[in-house]
PDB file of C-alpha atoms in Angstrom:
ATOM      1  CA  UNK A   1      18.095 -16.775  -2.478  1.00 80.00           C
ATOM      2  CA  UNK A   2      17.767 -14.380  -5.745  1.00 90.00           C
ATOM      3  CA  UNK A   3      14.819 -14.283  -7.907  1.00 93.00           C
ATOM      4  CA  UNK A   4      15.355 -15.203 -11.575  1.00 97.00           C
ATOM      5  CA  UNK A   5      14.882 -12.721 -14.115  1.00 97.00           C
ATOM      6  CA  UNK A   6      11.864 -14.901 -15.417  1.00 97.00           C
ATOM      7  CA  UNK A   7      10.424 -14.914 -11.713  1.00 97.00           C
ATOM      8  CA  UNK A   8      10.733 -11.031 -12.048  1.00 97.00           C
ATOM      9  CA  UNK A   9       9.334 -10.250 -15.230  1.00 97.00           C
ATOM     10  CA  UNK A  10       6.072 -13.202 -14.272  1.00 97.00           C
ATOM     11  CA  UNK A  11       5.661 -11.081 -11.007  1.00 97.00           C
ATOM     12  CA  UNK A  12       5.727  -7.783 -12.807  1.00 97.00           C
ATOM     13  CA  UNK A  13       3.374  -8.881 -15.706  1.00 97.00           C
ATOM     14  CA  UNK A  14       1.090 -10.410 -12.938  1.00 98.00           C
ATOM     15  CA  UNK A  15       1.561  -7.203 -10.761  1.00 97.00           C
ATOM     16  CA  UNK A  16       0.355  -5.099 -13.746  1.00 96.00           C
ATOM     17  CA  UNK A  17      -2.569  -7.442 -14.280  1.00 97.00           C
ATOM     18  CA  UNK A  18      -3.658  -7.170 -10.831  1.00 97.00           C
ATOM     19  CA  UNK A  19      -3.087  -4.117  -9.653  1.00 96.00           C
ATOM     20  CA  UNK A  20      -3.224  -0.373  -9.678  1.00 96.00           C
ATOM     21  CA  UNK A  21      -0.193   1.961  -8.252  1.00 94.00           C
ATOM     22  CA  UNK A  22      -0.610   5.397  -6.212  1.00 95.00           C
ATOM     23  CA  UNK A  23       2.057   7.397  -5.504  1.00 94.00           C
ATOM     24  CA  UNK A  24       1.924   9.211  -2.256  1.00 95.00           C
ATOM     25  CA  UNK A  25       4.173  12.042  -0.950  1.00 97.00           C
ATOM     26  CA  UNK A  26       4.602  12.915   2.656  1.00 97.00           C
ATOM     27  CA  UNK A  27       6.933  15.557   4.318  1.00 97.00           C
ATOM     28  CA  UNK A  28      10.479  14.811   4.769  1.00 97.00           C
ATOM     29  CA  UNK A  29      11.231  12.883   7.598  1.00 96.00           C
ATOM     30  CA  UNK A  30       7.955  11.705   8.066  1.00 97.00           C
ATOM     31  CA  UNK A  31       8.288   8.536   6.016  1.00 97.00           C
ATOM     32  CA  UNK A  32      10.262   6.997   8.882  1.00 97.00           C
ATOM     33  CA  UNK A  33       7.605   6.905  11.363  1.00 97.00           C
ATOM     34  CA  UNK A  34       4.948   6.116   8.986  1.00 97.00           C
ATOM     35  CA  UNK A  35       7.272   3.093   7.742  1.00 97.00           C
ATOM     36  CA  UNK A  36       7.496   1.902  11.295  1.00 97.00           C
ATOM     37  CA  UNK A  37       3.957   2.303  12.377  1.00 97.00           C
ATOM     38  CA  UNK A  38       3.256   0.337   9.364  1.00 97.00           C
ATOM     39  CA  UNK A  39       5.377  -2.631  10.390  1.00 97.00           C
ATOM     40  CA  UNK A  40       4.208  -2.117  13.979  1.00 97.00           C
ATOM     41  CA  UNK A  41       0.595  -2.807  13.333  1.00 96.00           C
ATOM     42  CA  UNK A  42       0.026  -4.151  10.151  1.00 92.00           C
ATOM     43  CA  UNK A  43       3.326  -6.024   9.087  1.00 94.00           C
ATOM     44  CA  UNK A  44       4.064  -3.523   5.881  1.00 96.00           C
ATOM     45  CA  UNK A  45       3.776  -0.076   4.559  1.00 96.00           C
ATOM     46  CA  UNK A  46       1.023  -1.633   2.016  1.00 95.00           C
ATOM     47  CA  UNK A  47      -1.657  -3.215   3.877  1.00 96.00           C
ATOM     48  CA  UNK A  48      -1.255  -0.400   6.738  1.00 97.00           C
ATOM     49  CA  UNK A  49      -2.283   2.276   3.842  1.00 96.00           C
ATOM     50  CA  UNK A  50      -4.654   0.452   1.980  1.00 96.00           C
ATOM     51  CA  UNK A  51      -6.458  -0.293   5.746  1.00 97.00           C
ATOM     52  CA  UNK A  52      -6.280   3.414   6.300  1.00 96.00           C
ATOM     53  CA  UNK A  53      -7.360   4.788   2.635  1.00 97.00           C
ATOM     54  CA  UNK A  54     -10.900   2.139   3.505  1.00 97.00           C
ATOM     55  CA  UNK A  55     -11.509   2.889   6.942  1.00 97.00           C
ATOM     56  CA  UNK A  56     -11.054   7.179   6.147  1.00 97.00           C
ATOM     57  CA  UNK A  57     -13.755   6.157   3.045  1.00 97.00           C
ATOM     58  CA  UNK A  58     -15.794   4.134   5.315  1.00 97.00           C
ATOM     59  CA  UNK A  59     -15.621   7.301   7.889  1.00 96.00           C
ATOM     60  CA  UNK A  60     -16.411   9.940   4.955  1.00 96.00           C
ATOM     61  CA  UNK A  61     -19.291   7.742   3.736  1.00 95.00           C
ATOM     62  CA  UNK A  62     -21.139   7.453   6.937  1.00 92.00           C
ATOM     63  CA  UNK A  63     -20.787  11.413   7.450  1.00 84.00           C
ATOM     64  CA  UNK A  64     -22.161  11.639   4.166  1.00 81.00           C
ATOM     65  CA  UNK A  65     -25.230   9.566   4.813  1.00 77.00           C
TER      66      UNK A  65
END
């Protein structure tokens, strides 16, 4: 089933609202096995990076302290 345009331009609106954006770059051919370690334990490429970004932060603190 397609989204309407309306549903699209709500989501991006909302998305902008809500959210920040990174871009990251990785090696060629390394995107692959990120993509599907991603899937693989956390169900996408987004929650598996933002898990990783707070537990390396979490890590850094503590070494920190």
């Amino acid at each position: 089933m397609a989204i309407s345009e309306a549903r699209q331009r709500a989501n991006a609106k909302y998305n902008k609202k809500a959210y920040d954006r990174l871009e990251m770059k990785v090696p060629k051919g390394e995107k692959e096995s990120i993509v599907a370690h991603a899937e693989k334990t956390d169900g996408t490429l987004n929650k598996f990076l933002n898990r990783a970004v707070r537990e390396a932060m979490e890590r850094d603190n503590k070494e920190t302290e």
